[in-house]
Amino acid sequence: MMRFRSLGSGSGGNATLVEAGGLLPFRLLVDCGLGIRQLAVRLGQAGLQAEDIDAVFITHEHGDHIGCAHTLALRYRIPVWMSQGTHSAIGSPDFDGLLHIARDAKAIDMGGLQLMPFTVPHDAREPLQLSCTDGSSKLGILTDLGHATPHVMAHLQACHALLLESNHDTDLLDQSVYPPFLKRRVGGDYGHLSNMAAAAIANAVNHGGLKHVVAAHLSAKNNRPDLVQEVLSNALGCQPGDIVVAGPSSGTPWMQL
Ligand SMILES: [Zn+2]
Ligand SMILES: [Zn+2]
C-alpha cells in the first residue's frame, strides 16, 4: 500500500509526503521548503509529526525546496539524501553522519520504499527529481524543470500517479509584470514547465494504470487552477475535476495508490 500527500506546493514552499507499507509504514518527505514550525503544522494536518518521518529527499538547493531540511534532520536524527551538487550549493553543511549522496539513475533502497532519482534541466547545481515504488505501485515526482528530456520521459514510464509541475500559462507569463529577465528565466529551458509542456508530458506517459495526476508548483501570478485543470484534462481525456491541484499552503489530501 502506498499513498502520498502534498503539504504545500509553489514558490512559497514545497514538501510532499510519501508513505509505503501497512501497519508500520515508511514515510519519506520529498523536499522540505518550509520553516520548521510551519512544517509541524502541516504534518499535524496530515495526522503526523516530525518524529514520524523516516527519511528526507531534497531535489535541489532552491529555498522553496531546502527550507528547514538541516534543522529537521539534526533535531530528529533523520537521514537525508541529496546530490553532491545540492550539498555544495548550500555550503556543504555538516549533517553529522545523516547525509547520503543521491546520484542520477542510481536506485536508493530505503527498505519499504525504493527511489530512483534522475537529472532534470533546471537552474540549480545538480537537480534531481525522482520516482518512488513500494514494489507494486509507482509514483513520479516532477517539478522544477524547464523542459522534459528523453531521460526524464524514460524515468516516468508506467507511473500509477504523477505529481507534475504545471507552473505557468505562457500568455499570462508574457503579459505579467515580471521583468524581462525573470520571464526568460521562468519560461526558459532551465526554468519551469508551462501548462502546455506539462500536458504534453502527461499525455506521453498516460496509460490505463495512471490513477492520479496532481498538478504542482503553480505560479500564483501567472497561472490559475481552472486553466491547469482544463489543459491537463484535455491532454489526458478526463474531466477537469479529476485533476487535483496542489495548493500553495493547503497541498492535497492523501492520494491513495
Ligand atoms: Zn521550486
Ligand atoms: Zn527550483
Tab-separated table of C-alpha atoms and ligand atoms in Angstrom:
chain	number	residue	atom	x	y	z
A	1	MET	CA	0.000	0.000	0.000
A	2	MET	CA	1.295	3.419	-0.917
A	3	ARG	CA	-0.093	6.923	-0.622
A	4	PHE	CA	1.195	10.459	-0.951
A	5	ARG	CA	0.193	13.939	0.095
A	6	SER	CA	1.458	17.382	-0.807
A	7	LEU	CA	1.943	19.572	2.265
A	8	GLY	CA	2.103	22.641	0.039
A	9	SER	CA	3.412	23.470	-3.395
A	10	GLY	CA	4.687	26.550	-5.208
A	11	SER	CA	7.418	29.130	-4.925
A	12	GLY	CA	6.398	29.708	-1.284
A	13	GLY	CA	7.483	26.196	-0.295
A	14	ASN	CA	7.287	22.579	-1.382
A	15	ALA	CA	7.014	19.397	0.675
A	16	THR	CA	5.473	16.049	-0.213
A	17	LEU	CA	4.913	13.018	1.991
A	18	VAL	CA	5.196	9.544	0.507
A	19	GLU	CA	4.078	6.661	2.681
A	20	ALA	CA	4.522	2.962	1.945
A	21	GLY	CA	3.583	-0.128	3.893
A	22	GLY	CA	0.722	-1.123	6.152
A	23	LEU	CA	0.994	-1.443	9.926
A	24	LEU	CA	4.448	0.101	10.235
A	25	PRO	CA	4.609	2.452	7.263
A	26	PHE	CA	7.782	4.006	5.939
A	27	ARG	CA	7.479	7.771	5.470
A	28	LEU	CA	9.589	9.824	3.124
A	29	LEU	CA	9.489	13.595	2.938
A	30	VAL	CA	10.387	14.867	-0.523
A	31	ASP	CA	11.622	18.442	-0.135
A	32	CYS	CA	11.328	20.466	2.978
A	33	GLY	CA	10.758	24.017	1.750
A	34	LEU	CA	9.013	25.314	4.867
A	35	GLY	CA	10.033	26.690	8.218
A	36	ILE	CA	10.197	24.081	10.957
A	37	ARG	CA	7.079	25.401	12.726
A	38	GLN	CA	5.035	25.533	9.538
A	39	LEU	CA	6.189	22.029	8.656
A	40	ALA	CA	4.949	20.811	12.045
A	41	VAL	CA	1.567	22.468	11.450
A	42	ARG	CA	1.149	20.827	8.054
A	43	LEU	CA	2.345	17.446	9.289
A	44	GLY	CA	-0.236	17.804	12.068
A	45	GLN	CA	-2.950	18.355	9.454
A	46	ALA	CA	-1.860	15.034	7.934
A	47	GLY	CA	-2.082	13.371	11.357
A	48	LEU	CA	1.698	13.165	11.732
A	49	GLN	CA	4.620	14.783	13.484
A	50	ALA	CA	8.287	15.242	12.613
A	51	GLU	CA	9.239	12.095	14.562
A	52	ASP	CA	7.179	10.055	12.087
A	53	ILE	CA	9.432	10.918	9.135
A	54	ASP	CA	11.927	8.170	8.303
A	55	ALA	CA	13.881	9.861	5.516
A	56	VAL	CA	14.147	13.132	3.605
A	57	PHE	CA	14.992	13.565	-0.067
A	58	ILE	CA	15.935	17.055	-1.273
A	59	THR	CA	15.588	17.677	-5.013
A	60	HIS	CA	17.705	20.860	-5.231
A	61	GLU	CA	19.012	23.836	-3.295
A	62	HIS	CA	16.352	26.471	-4.034
A	63	GLY	CA	14.859	27.860	-0.844
A	64	ASP	CA	11.351	26.622	-1.640
A	65	HIS	CA	12.737	23.051	-1.518
A	66	ILE	CA	15.551	23.042	1.031
A	67	GLY	CA	13.820	25.113	3.751
A	68	CYS	CA	14.417	23.636	7.194
A	69	ALA	CA	15.999	20.359	5.989
A	70	HIS	CA	19.187	20.783	8.003
A	71	THR	CA	17.407	21.671	11.253
A	72	LEU	CA	14.847	18.906	10.796
A	73	ALA	CA	17.462	16.242	10.085
A	74	LEU	CA	19.663	17.122	13.041
A	75	ARG	CA	16.867	17.725	15.530
A	76	TYR	CA	15.088	14.423	14.810
A	77	ARG	CA	18.061	12.370	13.550
A	78	ILE	CA	16.505	11.775	10.117
A	79	PRO	CA	18.734	10.608	7.230
A	80	VAL	CA	18.795	12.973	4.249
A	81	TRP	CA	19.507	12.283	0.577
A	82	MET	CA	20.559	14.965	-1.897
A	83	SER	CA	23.005	15.277	-4.778
A	84	GLN	CA	26.624	16.285	-4.230
A	85	GLY	CA	25.910	19.453	-6.203
A	86	THR	CA	22.953	20.373	-3.997
A	87	HIS	CA	25.033	19.806	-0.870
A	88	SER	CA	27.848	22.009	-2.114
A	89	ALA	CA	25.376	24.665	-3.320
A	90	ILE	CA	24.055	25.076	0.227
A	91	GLY	CA	27.605	25.498	1.542
A	92	SER	CA	28.388	21.844	2.379
A	93	PRO	CA	26.946	21.920	5.917
A	94	ASP	CA	27.800	19.080	8.301
A	95	PHE	CA	24.867	16.676	8.640
A	96	ASP	CA	26.525	14.763	11.477
A	97	GLY	CA	26.565	11.455	9.605
A	98	LEU	CA	22.983	11.744	8.343
A	99	LEU	CA	23.788	12.823	4.776
A	100	HIS	CA	23.607	10.372	1.864
A	101	ILE	CA	24.562	11.374	-1.654
A	102	ALA	CA	21.967	10.703	-4.355
A	103	ARG	CA	23.031	10.242	-7.970
A	104	ASP	CA	21.271	10.272	-11.293
A	105	ALA	CA	19.802	6.857	-12.190
A	106	LYS	CA	21.230	5.198	-9.070
A	107	ALA	CA	18.464	3.394	-7.154
A	108	ILE	CA	18.111	4.042	-3.414
A	109	ASP	CA	16.651	1.208	-1.359
A	110	MET	CA	15.042	2.559	1.809
A	111	GLY	CA	13.538	-0.757	2.820
A	112	GLY	CA	9.814	-0.241	2.325
A	113	LEU	CA	10.379	2.251	-0.462
A	114	GLN	CA	12.727	2.339	-3.431
A	115	LEU	CA	13.656	5.640	-5.055
A	116	MET	CA	15.052	6.348	-8.472
A	117	PRO	CA	16.478	9.861	-8.800
A	118	PHE	CA	17.008	11.344	-12.231
A	119	THR	CA	18.589	14.527	-13.558
A	120	VAL	CA	16.371	17.354	-14.792
A	121	PRO	CA	17.221	20.589	-16.627
A	122	HIS	CA	16.755	23.389	-14.060
A	123	ASP	CA	18.881	26.354	-12.997
A	124	ALA	CA	20.318	24.645	-9.928
A	125	ARG	CA	23.711	22.945	-9.383
A	126	GLU	CA	22.702	19.281	-9.690
A	127	PRO	CA	18.895	18.997	-9.522
A	128	LEU	CA	17.272	15.574	-9.242
A	129	GLN	CA	13.641	14.570	-9.419
A	130	LEU	CA	12.516	11.053	-8.623
A	131	SER	CA	10.175	8.135	-8.840
A	132	CYS	CA	9.210	6.034	-5.807
A	133	THR	CA	7.910	2.491	-5.673
A	134	ASP	CA	6.895	0.017	-2.988
A	135	GLY	CA	7.314	-2.811	-5.465
A	136	SER	CA	3.775	-2.708	-6.804
A	137	SER	CA	2.888	0.977	-7.355
A	138	LYS	CA	4.992	3.757	-8.828
A	139	LEU	CA	4.764	7.481	-8.122
A	140	GLY	CA	6.564	10.008	-10.304
A	141	ILE	CA	7.511	13.392	-8.839
A	142	LEU	CA	8.461	16.023	-11.360
A	143	THR	CA	8.711	19.719	-10.533
A	144	ASP	CA	11.236	22.449	-11.239
A	145	LEU	CA	12.410	21.758	-14.757
A	146	GLY	CA	12.478	23.842	-17.902
A	147	HIS	CA	11.675	21.054	-20.320
A	148	ALA	CA	11.289	17.298	-20.496
A	149	THR	CA	14.308	15.436	-21.848
A	150	PRO	CA	14.213	11.843	-23.192
A	151	HIS	CA	15.958	10.899	-19.922
A	152	VAL	CA	13.103	12.400	-17.875
A	153	MET	CA	10.471	10.724	-20.024
A	154	ALA	CA	12.154	7.332	-19.730
A	155	HIS	CA	12.005	7.570	-15.922
A	156	LEU	CA	8.308	8.460	-15.897
A	157	GLN	CA	7.066	5.436	-17.782
A	158	ALA	CA	4.446	3.218	-16.120
A	159	CYS	CA	3.676	5.557	-13.193
A	160	HIS	CA	0.428	4.983	-11.315
A	161	ALA	CA	0.446	8.549	-10.038
A	162	LEU	CA	2.207	11.705	-11.059
A	163	LEU	CA	2.916	14.888	-9.121
A	164	LEU	CA	3.612	17.135	-12.066
A	165	GLU	CA	4.694	20.755	-12.271
A	166	SER	CA	2.272	22.954	-14.193
A	167	ASN	CA	3.873	26.285	-13.399
A	168	HIS	CA	2.535	28.918	-15.737
A	169	ASP	CA	0.252	29.801	-18.585
A	170	THR	CA	2.535	31.205	-21.296
A	171	ASP	CA	0.135	34.070	-22.161
A	172	LEU	CA	-0.230	35.099	-18.518
A	173	LEU	CA	3.558	34.971	-18.127
A	174	ASP	CA	4.041	37.095	-21.279
A	175	GLN	CA	1.561	39.693	-20.028
A	176	SER	CA	2.754	39.650	-16.420
A	177	VAL	CA	4.530	42.435	-14.570
A	178	TYR	CA	7.616	40.217	-14.222
A	179	PRO	CA	10.772	41.941	-15.509
A	180	PRO	CA	12.008	40.524	-18.856
A	181	PHE	CA	14.921	38.611	-17.279
A	182	LEU	CA	12.540	36.796	-14.925
A	183	LYS	CA	10.132	35.953	-17.748
A	184	ARG	CA	13.064	34.469	-19.657
A	185	ARG	CA	14.231	32.540	-16.598
A	186	VAL	CA	10.824	31.083	-15.706
A	187	GLY	CA	9.837	30.286	-19.292
A	188	GLY	CA	13.319	29.156	-20.380
A	189	ASP	CA	14.813	25.712	-20.874
A	190	TYR	CA	16.169	25.671	-17.302
A	191	GLY	CA	13.174	27.279	-15.620
A	192	HIS	CA	9.711	25.843	-15.058
A	193	LEU	CA	7.149	23.863	-17.046
A	194	SER	CA	4.255	25.675	-18.706
A	195	ASN	CA	0.774	24.170	-18.603
A	196	MET	CA	1.153	23.066	-22.216
A	197	ALA	CA	4.523	21.434	-21.527
A	198	ALA	CA	3.016	19.622	-18.521
A	199	ALA	CA	0.100	18.489	-20.682
A	200	ALA	CA	2.477	17.075	-23.302
A	201	ILE	CA	4.305	15.084	-20.611
A	202	ALA	CA	1.050	13.823	-19.071
A	203	ASN	CA	-0.181	12.773	-22.490
A	204	ALA	CA	3.064	10.992	-23.341
A	205	VAL	CA	3.157	8.933	-20.132
A	206	ASN	CA	-0.572	8.274	-19.910
A	207	HIS	CA	-1.626	4.628	-19.745
A	208	GLY	CA	-4.524	2.622	-18.365
A	209	GLY	CA	-2.890	2.314	-14.952
A	210	LEU	CA	-2.315	6.042	-14.372
A	211	LYS	CA	-4.660	6.752	-11.475
A	212	HIS	CA	-3.828	10.267	-10.263
A	213	VAL	CA	-2.300	13.353	-11.819
A	214	VAL	CA	-1.661	16.094	-9.278
A	215	ALA	CA	-0.708	19.488	-10.685
A	216	ALA	CA	2.003	21.159	-8.636
A	217	HIS	CA	4.199	24.244	-8.315
A	218	LEU	CA	1.608	26.581	-9.865
A	219	SER	CA	2.680	30.184	-10.175
A	220	ALA	CA	0.476	32.412	-8.015
A	221	LYS	CA	0.705	35.266	-10.526
A	222	ASN	CA	0.945	33.563	-13.902
A	223	ASN	CA	-1.481	30.690	-13.600
A	224	ARG	CA	-4.913	29.650	-12.375
A	225	PRO	CA	-6.067	26.234	-11.108
A	226	ASP	CA	-9.000	26.161	-13.567
A	227	LEU	CA	-6.650	26.715	-16.532
A	228	VAL	CA	-4.397	23.899	-15.342
A	229	GLN	CA	-7.321	21.537	-14.875
A	230	GLU	CA	-8.640	22.360	-18.337
A	231	VAL	CA	-5.316	21.868	-20.140
A	232	LEU	CA	-4.312	18.697	-18.284
A	233	SER	CA	-7.746	17.063	-18.511
A	234	ASN	CA	-7.804	17.731	-22.265
A	235	ALA	CA	-4.424	16.048	-22.592
A	236	LEU	CA	-5.484	13.041	-20.531
A	237	GLY	CA	-9.050	12.678	-21.806
A	238	CYS	CA	-10.600	13.031	-18.350
A	239	GLN	CA	-12.773	15.564	-16.529
A	240	PRO	CA	-11.224	18.834	-15.227
A	241	GLY	CA	-12.279	17.826	-11.707
A	242	ASP	CA	-10.184	14.646	-11.979
A	243	ILE	CA	-7.034	16.781	-11.914
A	244	VAL	CA	-6.122	17.572	-8.314
A	245	VAL	CA	-4.268	20.860	-7.885
A	246	ALA	CA	-1.784	21.063	-5.003
A	247	GLY	CA	-2.422	24.345	-3.178
A	248	PRO	CA	0.396	26.637	-2.006
A	249	SER	CA	-0.427	26.077	1.671
A	250	SER	CA	-3.237	23.508	1.601
A	251	GLY	CA	-1.396	20.940	-0.525
A	252	THR	CA	-3.599	17.935	-1.256
A	253	PRO	CA	-5.467	15.296	0.710
A	254	TRP	CA	-3.882	11.838	0.921
A	255	MET	CA	-3.800	10.300	-2.547
A	256	GLN	CA	-4.095	6.525	-2.417
A	257	LEU	CA	-2.329	4.278	-4.891
B	1	ZN	ZN	10.636	25.337	-6.751
B	2	ZN	ZN	13.867	25.369	-8.319
